[in-house]
mmCIF file of C-alpha atoms and ligand atoms in Angstrom:
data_model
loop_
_atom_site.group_PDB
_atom_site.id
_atom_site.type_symbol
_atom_site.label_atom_id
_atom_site.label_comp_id
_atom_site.label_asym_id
_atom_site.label_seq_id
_atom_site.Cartn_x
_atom_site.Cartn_y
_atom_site.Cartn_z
ATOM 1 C CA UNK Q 261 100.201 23.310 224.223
ATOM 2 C CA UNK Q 262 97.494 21.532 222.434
ATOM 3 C CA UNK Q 263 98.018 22.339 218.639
ATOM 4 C CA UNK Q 264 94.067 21.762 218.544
ATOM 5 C CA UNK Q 265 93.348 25.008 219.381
ATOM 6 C CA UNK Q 266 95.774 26.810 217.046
ATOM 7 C CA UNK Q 267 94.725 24.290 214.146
ATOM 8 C CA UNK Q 268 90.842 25.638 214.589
ATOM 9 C CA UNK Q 269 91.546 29.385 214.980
ATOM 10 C CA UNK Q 270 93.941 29.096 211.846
ATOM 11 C CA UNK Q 271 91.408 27.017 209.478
ATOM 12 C CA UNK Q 272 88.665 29.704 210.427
ATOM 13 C CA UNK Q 273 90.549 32.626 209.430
ATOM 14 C CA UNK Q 274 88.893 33.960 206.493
ATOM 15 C CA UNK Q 275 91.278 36.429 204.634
ATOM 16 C CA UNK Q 276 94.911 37.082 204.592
ATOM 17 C CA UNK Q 277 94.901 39.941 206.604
ATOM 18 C CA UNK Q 278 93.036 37.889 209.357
ATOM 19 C CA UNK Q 279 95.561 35.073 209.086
ATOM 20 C CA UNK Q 280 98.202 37.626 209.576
ATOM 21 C CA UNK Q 281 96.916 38.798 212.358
ATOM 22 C CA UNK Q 282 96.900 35.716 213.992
ATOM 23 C CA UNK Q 283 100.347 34.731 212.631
ATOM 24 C CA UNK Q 284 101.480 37.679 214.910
ATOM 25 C CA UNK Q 285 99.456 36.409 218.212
ATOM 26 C CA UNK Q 286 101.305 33.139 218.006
ATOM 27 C CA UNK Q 287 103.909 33.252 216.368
ATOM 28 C CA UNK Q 288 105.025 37.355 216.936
ATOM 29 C CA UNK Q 289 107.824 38.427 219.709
ATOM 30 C CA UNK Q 290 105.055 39.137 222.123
ATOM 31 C CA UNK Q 291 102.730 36.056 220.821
ATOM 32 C CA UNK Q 292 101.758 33.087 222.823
ATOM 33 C CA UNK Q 293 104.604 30.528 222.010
ATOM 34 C CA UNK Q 294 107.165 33.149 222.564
ATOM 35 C CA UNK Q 295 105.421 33.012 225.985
ATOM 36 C CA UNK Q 296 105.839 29.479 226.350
ATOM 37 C CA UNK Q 297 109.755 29.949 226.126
ATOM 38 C CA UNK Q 298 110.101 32.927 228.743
ATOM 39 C CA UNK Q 299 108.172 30.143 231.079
ATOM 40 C CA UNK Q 300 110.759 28.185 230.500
ATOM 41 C CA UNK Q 301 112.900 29.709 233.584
ATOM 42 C CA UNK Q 302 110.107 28.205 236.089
ATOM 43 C CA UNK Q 303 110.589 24.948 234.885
ATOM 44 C CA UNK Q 304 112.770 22.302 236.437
ATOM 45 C CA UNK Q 305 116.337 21.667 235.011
ATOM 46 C CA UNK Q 306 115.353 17.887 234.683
ATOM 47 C CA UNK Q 307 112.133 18.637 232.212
ATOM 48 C CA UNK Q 308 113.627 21.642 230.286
ATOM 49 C CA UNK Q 309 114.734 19.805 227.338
ATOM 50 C CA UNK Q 310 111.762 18.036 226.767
ATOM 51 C CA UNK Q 311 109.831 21.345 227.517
ATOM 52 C CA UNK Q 312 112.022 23.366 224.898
ATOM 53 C CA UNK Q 313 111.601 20.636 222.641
ATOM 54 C CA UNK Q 314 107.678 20.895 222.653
ATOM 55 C CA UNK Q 315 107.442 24.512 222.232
ATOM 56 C CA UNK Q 316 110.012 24.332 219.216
ATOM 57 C CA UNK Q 317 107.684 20.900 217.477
ATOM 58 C CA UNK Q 318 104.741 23.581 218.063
ATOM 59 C CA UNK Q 319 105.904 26.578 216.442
ATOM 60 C CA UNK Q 320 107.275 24.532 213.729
ATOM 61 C CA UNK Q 321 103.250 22.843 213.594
ATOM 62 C CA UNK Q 322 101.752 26.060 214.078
ATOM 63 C CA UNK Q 323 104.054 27.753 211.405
ATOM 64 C CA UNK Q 324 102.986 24.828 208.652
ATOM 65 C CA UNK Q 325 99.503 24.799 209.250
ATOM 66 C CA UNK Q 326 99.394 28.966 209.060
ATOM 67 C CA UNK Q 327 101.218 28.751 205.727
ATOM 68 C CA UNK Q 328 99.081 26.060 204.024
ATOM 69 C CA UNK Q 329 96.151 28.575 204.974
ATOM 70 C CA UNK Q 330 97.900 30.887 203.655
ATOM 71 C CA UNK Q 331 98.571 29.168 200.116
ATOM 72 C CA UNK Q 332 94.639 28.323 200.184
ATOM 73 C CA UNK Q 333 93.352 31.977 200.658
ATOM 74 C CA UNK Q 334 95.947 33.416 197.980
ATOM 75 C CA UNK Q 335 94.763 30.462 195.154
ATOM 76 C CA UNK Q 336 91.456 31.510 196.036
ATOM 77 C CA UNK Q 337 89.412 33.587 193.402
ATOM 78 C CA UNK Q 338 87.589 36.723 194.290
ATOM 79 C CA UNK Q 339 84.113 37.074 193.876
ATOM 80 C CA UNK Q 340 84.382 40.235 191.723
ATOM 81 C CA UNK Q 341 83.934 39.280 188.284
ATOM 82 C CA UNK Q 342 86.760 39.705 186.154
ATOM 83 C CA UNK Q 343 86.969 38.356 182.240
ATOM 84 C CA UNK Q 344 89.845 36.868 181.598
ATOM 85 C CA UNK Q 345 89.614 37.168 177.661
ATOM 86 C CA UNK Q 346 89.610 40.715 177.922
ATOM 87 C CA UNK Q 347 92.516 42.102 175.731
ATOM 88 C CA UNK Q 348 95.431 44.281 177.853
ATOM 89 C CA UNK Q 349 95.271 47.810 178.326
ATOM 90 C CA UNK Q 350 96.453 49.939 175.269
ATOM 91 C CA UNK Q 351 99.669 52.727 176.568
ATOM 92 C CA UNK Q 352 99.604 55.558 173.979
ATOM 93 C CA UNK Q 353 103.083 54.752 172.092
ATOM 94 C CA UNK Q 354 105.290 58.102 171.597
ATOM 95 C CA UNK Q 355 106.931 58.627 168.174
ATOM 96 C CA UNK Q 356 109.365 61.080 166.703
ATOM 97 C CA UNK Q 357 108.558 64.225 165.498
ATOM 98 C CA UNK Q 358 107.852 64.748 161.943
ATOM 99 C CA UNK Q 359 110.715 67.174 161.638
ATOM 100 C CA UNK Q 360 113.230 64.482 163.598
ATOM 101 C CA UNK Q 361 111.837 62.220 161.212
ATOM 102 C CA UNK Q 362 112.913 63.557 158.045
ATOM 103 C CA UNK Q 363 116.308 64.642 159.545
ATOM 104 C CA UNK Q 364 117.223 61.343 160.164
ATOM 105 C CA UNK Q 365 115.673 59.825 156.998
ATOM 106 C CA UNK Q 366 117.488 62.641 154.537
ATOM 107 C CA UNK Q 367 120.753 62.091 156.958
ATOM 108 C CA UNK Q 368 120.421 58.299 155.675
ATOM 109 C CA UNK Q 369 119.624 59.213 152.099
ATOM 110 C CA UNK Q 370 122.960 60.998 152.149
ATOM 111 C CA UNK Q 371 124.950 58.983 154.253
ATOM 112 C CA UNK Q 372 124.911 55.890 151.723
ATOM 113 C CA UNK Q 373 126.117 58.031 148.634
ATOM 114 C CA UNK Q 374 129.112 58.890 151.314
ATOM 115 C CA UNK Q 375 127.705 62.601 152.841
ATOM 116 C CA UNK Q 376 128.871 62.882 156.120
ATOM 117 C CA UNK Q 377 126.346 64.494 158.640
ATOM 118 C CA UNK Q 378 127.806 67.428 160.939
ATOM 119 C CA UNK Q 379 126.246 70.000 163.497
ATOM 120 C CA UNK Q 380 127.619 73.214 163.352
ATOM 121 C CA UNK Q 381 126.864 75.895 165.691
ATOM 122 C CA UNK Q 382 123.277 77.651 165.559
ATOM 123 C CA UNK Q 383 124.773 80.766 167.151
ATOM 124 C CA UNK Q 384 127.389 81.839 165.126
ATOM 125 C CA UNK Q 385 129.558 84.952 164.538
ATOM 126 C CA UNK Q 386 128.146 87.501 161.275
ATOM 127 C CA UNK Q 387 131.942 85.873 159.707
ATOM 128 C CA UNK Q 388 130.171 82.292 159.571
ATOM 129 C CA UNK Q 389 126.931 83.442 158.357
ATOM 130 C CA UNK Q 390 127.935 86.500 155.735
ATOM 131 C CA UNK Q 391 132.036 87.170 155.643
ATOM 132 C CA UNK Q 392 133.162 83.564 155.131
ATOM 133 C CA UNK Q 393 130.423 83.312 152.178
ATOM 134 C CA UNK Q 394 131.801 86.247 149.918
ATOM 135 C CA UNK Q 395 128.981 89.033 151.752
ATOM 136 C CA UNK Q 396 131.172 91.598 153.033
ATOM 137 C CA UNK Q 397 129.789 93.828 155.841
ATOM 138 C CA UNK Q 398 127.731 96.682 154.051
ATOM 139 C CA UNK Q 399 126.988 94.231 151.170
ATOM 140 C CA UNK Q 400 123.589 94.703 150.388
ATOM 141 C CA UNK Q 401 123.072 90.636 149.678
ATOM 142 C CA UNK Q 402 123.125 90.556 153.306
ATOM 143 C CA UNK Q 403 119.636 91.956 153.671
ATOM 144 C CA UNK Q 404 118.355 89.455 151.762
ATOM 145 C CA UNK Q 405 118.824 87.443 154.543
ATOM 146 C CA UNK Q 406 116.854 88.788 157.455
ATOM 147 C CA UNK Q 407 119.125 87.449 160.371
ATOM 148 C CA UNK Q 408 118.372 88.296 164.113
ATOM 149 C CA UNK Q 409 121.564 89.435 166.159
ATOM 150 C CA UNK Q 410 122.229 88.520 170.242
ATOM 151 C CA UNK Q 411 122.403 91.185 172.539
ATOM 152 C CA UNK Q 412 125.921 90.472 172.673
ATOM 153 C CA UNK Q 413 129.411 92.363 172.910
ATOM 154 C CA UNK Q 414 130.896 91.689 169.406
ATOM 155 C CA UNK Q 415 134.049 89.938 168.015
ATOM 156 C CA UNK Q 416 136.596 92.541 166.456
ATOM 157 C CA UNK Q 417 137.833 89.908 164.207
ATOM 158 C CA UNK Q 418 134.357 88.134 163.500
ATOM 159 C CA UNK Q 419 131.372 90.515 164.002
ATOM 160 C CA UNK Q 420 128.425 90.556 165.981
ATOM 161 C CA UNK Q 421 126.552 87.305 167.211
ATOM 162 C CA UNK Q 422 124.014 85.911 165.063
ATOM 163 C CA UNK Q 423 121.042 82.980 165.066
ATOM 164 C CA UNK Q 424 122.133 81.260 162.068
ATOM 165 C CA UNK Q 425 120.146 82.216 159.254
ATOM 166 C CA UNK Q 426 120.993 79.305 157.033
ATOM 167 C CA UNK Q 427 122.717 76.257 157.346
ATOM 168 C CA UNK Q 428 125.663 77.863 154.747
ATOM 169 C CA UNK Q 429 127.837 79.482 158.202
ATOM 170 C CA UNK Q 430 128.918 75.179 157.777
ATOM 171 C CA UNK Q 431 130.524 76.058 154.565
ATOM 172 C CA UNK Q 432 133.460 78.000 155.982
ATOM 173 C CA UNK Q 433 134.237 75.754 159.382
ATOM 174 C CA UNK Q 434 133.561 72.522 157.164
ATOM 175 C CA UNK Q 435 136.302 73.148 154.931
ATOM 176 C CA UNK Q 436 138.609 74.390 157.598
ATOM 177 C CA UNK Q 437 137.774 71.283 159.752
ATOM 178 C CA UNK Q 438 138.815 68.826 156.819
ATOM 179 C CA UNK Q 439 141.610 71.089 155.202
ATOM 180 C CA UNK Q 440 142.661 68.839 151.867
ATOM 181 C CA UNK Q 441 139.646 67.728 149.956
ATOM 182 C CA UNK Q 442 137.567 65.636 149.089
ATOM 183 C CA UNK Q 443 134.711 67.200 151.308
ATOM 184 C CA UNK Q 444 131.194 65.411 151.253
ATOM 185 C CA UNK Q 445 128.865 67.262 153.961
ATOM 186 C CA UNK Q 446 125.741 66.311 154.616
ATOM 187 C CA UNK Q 447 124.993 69.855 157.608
ATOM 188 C CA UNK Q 448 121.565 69.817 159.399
ATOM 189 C CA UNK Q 449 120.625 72.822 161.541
ATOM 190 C CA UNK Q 450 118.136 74.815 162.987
ATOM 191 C CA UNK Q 451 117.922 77.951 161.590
ATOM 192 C CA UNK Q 452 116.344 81.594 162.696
ATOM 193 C CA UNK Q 453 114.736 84.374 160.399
ATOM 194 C CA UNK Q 454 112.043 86.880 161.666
ATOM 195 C CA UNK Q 455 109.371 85.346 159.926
ATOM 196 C CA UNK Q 456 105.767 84.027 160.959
ATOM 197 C CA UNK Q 457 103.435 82.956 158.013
ATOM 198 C CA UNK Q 458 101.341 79.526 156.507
ATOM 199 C CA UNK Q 459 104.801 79.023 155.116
ATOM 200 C CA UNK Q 460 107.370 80.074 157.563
ATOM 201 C CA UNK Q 461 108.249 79.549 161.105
ATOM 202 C CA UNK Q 462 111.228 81.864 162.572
ATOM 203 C CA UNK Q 463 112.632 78.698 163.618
ATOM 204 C CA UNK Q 464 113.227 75.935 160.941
ATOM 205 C CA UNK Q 465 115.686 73.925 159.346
ATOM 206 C CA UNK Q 466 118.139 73.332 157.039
ATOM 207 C CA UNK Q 467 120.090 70.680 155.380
ATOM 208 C CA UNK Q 468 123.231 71.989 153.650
ATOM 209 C CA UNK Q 469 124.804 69.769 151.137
ATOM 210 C CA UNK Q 470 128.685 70.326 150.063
ATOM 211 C CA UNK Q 471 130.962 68.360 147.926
ATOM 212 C CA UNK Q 472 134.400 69.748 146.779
ATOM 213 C CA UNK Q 473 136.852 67.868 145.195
ATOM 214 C CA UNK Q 474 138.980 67.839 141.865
ATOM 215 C CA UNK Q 475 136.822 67.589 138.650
ATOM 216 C CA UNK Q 476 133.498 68.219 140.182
ATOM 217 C CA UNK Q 477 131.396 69.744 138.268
ATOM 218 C CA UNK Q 478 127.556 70.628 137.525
ATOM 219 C CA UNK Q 479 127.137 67.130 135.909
ATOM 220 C CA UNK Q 480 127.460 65.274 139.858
ATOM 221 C CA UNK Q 481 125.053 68.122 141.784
ATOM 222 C CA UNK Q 482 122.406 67.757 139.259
ATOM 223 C CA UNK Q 483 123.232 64.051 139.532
ATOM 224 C CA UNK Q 484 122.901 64.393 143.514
ATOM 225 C CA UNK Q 485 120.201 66.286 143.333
ATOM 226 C CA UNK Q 486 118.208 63.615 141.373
ATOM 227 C CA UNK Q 487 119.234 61.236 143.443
ATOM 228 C CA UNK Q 488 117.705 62.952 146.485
ATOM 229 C CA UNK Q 489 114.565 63.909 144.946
ATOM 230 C CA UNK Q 490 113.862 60.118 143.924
ATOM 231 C CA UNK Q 491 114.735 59.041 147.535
ATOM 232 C CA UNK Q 492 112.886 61.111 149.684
ATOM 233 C CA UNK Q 493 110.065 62.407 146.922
ATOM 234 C CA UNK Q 494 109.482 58.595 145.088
ATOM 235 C CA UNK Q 495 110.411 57.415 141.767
ATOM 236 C CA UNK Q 496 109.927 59.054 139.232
ATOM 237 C CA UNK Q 497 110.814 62.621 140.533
ATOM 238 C CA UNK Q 498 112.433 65.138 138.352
ATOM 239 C CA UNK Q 499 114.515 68.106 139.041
ATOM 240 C CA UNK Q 500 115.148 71.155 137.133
ATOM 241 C CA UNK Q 501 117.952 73.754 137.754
ATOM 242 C CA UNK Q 502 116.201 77.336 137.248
ATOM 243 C CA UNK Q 503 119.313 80.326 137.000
ATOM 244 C CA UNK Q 504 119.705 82.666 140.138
ATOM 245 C CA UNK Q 505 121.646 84.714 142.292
ATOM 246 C CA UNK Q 506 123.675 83.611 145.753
ATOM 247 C CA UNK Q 507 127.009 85.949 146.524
ATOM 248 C CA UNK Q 508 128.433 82.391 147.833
ATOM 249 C CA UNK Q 509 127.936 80.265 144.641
ATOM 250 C CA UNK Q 510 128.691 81.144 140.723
ATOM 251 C CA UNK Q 511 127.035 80.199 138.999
ATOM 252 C CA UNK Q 512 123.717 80.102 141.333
ATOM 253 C CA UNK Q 513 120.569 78.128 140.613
ATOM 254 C CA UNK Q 514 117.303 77.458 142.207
ATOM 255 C CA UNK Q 515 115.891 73.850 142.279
ATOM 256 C CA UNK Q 516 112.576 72.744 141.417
ATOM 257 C CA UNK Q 517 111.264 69.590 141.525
ATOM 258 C CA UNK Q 518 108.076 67.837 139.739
ATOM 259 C CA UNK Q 519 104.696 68.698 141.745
ATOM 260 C CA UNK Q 520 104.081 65.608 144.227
ATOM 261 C CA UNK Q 521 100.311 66.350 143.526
ATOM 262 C CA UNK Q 522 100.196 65.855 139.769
ATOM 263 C CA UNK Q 523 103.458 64.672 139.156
ATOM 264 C CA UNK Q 524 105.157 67.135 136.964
ATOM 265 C CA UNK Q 525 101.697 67.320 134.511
ATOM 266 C CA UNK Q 526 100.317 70.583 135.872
ATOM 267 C CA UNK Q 527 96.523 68.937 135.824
ATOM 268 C CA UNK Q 528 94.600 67.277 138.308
ATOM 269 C CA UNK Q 529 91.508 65.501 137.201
ATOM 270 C CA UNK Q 530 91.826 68.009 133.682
ATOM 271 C CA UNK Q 531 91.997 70.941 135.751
ATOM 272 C CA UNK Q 532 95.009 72.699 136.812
ATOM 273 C CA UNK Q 533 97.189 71.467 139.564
ATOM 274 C CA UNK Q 534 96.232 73.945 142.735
ATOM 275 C CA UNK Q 535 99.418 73.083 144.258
ATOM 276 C CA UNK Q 536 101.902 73.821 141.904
ATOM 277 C CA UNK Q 537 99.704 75.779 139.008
ATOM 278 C CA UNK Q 538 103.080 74.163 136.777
ATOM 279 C CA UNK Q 539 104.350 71.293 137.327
ATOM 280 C CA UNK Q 540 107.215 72.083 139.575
ATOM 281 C CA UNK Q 541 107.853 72.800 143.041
ATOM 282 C CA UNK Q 542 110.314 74.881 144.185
ATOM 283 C CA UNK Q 543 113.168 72.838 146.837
ATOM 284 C CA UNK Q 544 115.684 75.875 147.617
ATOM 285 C CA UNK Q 545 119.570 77.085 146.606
ATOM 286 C CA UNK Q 546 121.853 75.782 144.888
ATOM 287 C CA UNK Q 547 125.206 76.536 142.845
ATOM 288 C CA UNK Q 548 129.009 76.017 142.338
ATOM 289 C CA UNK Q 549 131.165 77.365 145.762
ATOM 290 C CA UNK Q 550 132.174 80.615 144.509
ATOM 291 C CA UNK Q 551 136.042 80.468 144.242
ATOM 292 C CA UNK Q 552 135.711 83.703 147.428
ATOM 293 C CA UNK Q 553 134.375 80.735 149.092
ATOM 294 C CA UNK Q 554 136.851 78.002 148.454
ATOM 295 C CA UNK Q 555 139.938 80.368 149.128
ATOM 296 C CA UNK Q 556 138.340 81.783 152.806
ATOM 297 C CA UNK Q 557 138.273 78.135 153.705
ATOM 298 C CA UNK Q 558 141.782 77.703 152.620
ATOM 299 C CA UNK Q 559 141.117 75.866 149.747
ATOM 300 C CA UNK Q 560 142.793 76.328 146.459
ATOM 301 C CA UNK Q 561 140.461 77.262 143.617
ATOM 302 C CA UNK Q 562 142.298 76.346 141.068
ATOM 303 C CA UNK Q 563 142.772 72.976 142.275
ATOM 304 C CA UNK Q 564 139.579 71.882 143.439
ATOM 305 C CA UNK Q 565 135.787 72.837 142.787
ATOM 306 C CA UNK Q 566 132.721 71.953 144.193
ATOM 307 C CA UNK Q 567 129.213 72.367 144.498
ATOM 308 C CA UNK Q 568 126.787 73.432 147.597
ATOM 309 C CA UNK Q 569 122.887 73.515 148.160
ATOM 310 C CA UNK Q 570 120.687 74.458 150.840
ATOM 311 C CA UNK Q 571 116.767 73.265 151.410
ATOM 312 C CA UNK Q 572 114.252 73.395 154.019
ATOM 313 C CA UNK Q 573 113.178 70.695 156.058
ATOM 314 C CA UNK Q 574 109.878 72.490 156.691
ATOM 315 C CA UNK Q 575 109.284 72.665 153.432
ATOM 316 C CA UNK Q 576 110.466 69.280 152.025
ATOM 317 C CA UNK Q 577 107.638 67.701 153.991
ATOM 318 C CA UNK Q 578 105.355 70.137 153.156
ATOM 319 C CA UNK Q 579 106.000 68.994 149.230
ATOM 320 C CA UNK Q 580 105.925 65.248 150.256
ATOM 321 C CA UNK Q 581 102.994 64.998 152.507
ATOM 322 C CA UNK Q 582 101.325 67.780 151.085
ATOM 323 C CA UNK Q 583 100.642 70.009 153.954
ATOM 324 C CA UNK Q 584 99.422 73.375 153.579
ATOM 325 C CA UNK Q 585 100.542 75.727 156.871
ATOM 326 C CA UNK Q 586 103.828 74.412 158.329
ATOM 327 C CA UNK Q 587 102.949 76.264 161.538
ATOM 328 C CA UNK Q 588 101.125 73.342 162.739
ATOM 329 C CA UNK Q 589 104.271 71.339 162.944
ATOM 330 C CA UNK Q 590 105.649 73.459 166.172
ATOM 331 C CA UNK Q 591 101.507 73.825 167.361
ATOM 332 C CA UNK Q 592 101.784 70.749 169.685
ATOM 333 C CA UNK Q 593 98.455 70.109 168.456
ATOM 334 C CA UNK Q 594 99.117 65.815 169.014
ATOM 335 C CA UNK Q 595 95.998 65.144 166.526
ATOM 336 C CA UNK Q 596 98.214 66.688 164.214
ATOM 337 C CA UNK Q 597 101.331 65.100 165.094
ATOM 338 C CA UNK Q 598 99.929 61.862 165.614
ATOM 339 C CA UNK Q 599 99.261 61.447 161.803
ATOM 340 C CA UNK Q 600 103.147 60.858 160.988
HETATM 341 N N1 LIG J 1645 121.847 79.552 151.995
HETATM 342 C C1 LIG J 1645 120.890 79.652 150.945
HETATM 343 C C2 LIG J 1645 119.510 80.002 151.566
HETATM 344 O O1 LIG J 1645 119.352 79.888 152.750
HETATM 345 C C3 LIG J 1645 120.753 78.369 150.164
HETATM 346 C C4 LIG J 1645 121.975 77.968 149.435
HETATM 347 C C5 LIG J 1645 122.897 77.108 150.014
HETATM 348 C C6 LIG J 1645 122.221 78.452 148.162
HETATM 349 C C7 LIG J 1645 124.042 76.728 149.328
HETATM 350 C C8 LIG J 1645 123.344 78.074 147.479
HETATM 351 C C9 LIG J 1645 124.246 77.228 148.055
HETATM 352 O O2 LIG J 1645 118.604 80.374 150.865
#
């Protein structure tokens, strides 16, 4: 029981795995001071206790010494050579999509003039998307608006199932939802039409502005709409109302805003603006809610007015950043993506 021996082997081990090893010949269930205790039966009663006693002073030595070794090979530095100055590893960061982006910057742009974002459904009935908004079945206004119907069995009351062609089906089911006025919606959507071009994906989006309440007139959306444009476009942005046709609004206008390229002066450099060719840009539909409209959603027409709009999100970045073929926002193509 000489702790000599145990001392030497326990120096000379040379890694951690080789100290383990060892830790398990003396020191395991079947290792050598365990031994020393199963002797213990052969010895006689008058020289157990000391016996026990020198085994236990061992394993408590033998224990010490094997963890100082231990605590010496761990500190000690490998011979690979490793710089410590060397900067960390770089993990690709992820970041939102440019489309997420803008929704939640125009959601914030609306929110502090007091819009309220909703979410209405993106399959809706052909009452949502055409009845509700004054474009009775047959009209011919609703092939304006190339829609793409589910394979569905259809509602008696409401029609046939529909992707959402525009963010307007939150017209009817906003004013329904809040009953007495004043209504300030703020409705972003995705949005389905059968198209596939530079400028059109079948699947975009919409935001869908609405604010009904007594008194309101032209005067607070052209108001709005500057606003917006001067938020998300930058200072300096003008709008212009152009006249136009929706079945839902009356009087209808389209909405241009001053070229982000050349800033409203149709010249770039002395030559003509290739973006706009004019000086304006065109954002999307606008106009008074047709009093159809108003009274569907069980609102009284000749209490209250209001006004509504609807733009594309596609197409609102397109004008900010500049981009020329919005298909490359849905390519996954990250080198793309990674630019926002
Ligand atoms: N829904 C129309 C479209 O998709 C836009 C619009 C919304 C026009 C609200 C007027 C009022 O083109």
């Amino acid at each position: 029981m000489d702790i000599g021996q145990y001392e030497k082997e326990i120096k000379n081990a040379s890694s951690l795995e080789k100290l383990n090893d060892l830790e398990i010949k003396f020191l395991g269930r079947n290792g050598l001071i365990n031994d020393f205790l199963k002797k213990i039966k052969d010895i006689p009663n008058e020289e157990k206790k000391e016996y026990g006693q020198k085994v236990n002073q061992l394993k408590k030595d033998v224990l010490r010494l094997i963890e100082s070794r231990r605590k010496e090979l761990s500190g000690k530095k490998s011979d690979k050579f490793f710089d410590e100055t060397l900067p960390g590893k770089q993990y690709p960061k992820g970041s939102l999509h440019i489309v997420s982006f803008a929704v939640e910057e125009i959601t914030k742009i609306f929110e502090k003039i007091g819009f309220i974002r909703v979410s209405y459904p993106e399959v809706d009935w052909e009452y949502g998307a055409f009845e509700s908004l004054n474009m009775p079945s047959g009209h011919p206004a609703r092939d304006d608006v190339e829609t793409s119907f589910i394979d569905a069995p259809a509602n008696l009351k409401l029609g046939k199932m529909v992707l959402t062609p525009h963010t307007s089906n939150g017209q009817n089911r906003e004013m329904k939802r809040v009953k007495t006025p004043p209504i300030r919606m703020i409705n972003i959507s995705k949005c389905y039409r059968p198209n596939w071009d530079a400028t059109h994906t079948p699947m975009f989006h919409q935001f869908e502005g609405m604010c009904i309440d007594k008194n309101i007139s032209i005067i607070h959306l052209k108001g709005t709409l500057d606003y917006f444009a001067e938020k998300y476009f930058g200072k300096g942005t003008k709008t212009r109302l152009r006249p136009h046709h929706f079945q839902f609004t009356e009087p209808s206008f389209e909405v241009d805003v001053t070229c982000t390229v050349c800033r409203g002066t149709a010249k770039v450099n002395g030559n003509k603006c290739k973006v706009c060719k004019s000086g304006w840009l065109e954002l999307g539909g606008t106009g008074m809610v047709h009093p159809n409209v108003l009274k569907e959603g069980g609102i009284d027409p000749n209490k209250y007015s209001g006004w509504a709009f609807g733009f594309g999100i596609e197409r609102v970045i397109m004008m900010k950043y500049g981009l020329d073929d919005i298909r490359n926002y849905y390519s996954g193509d990250i080198r793309f993506l990674e630019q926002f």
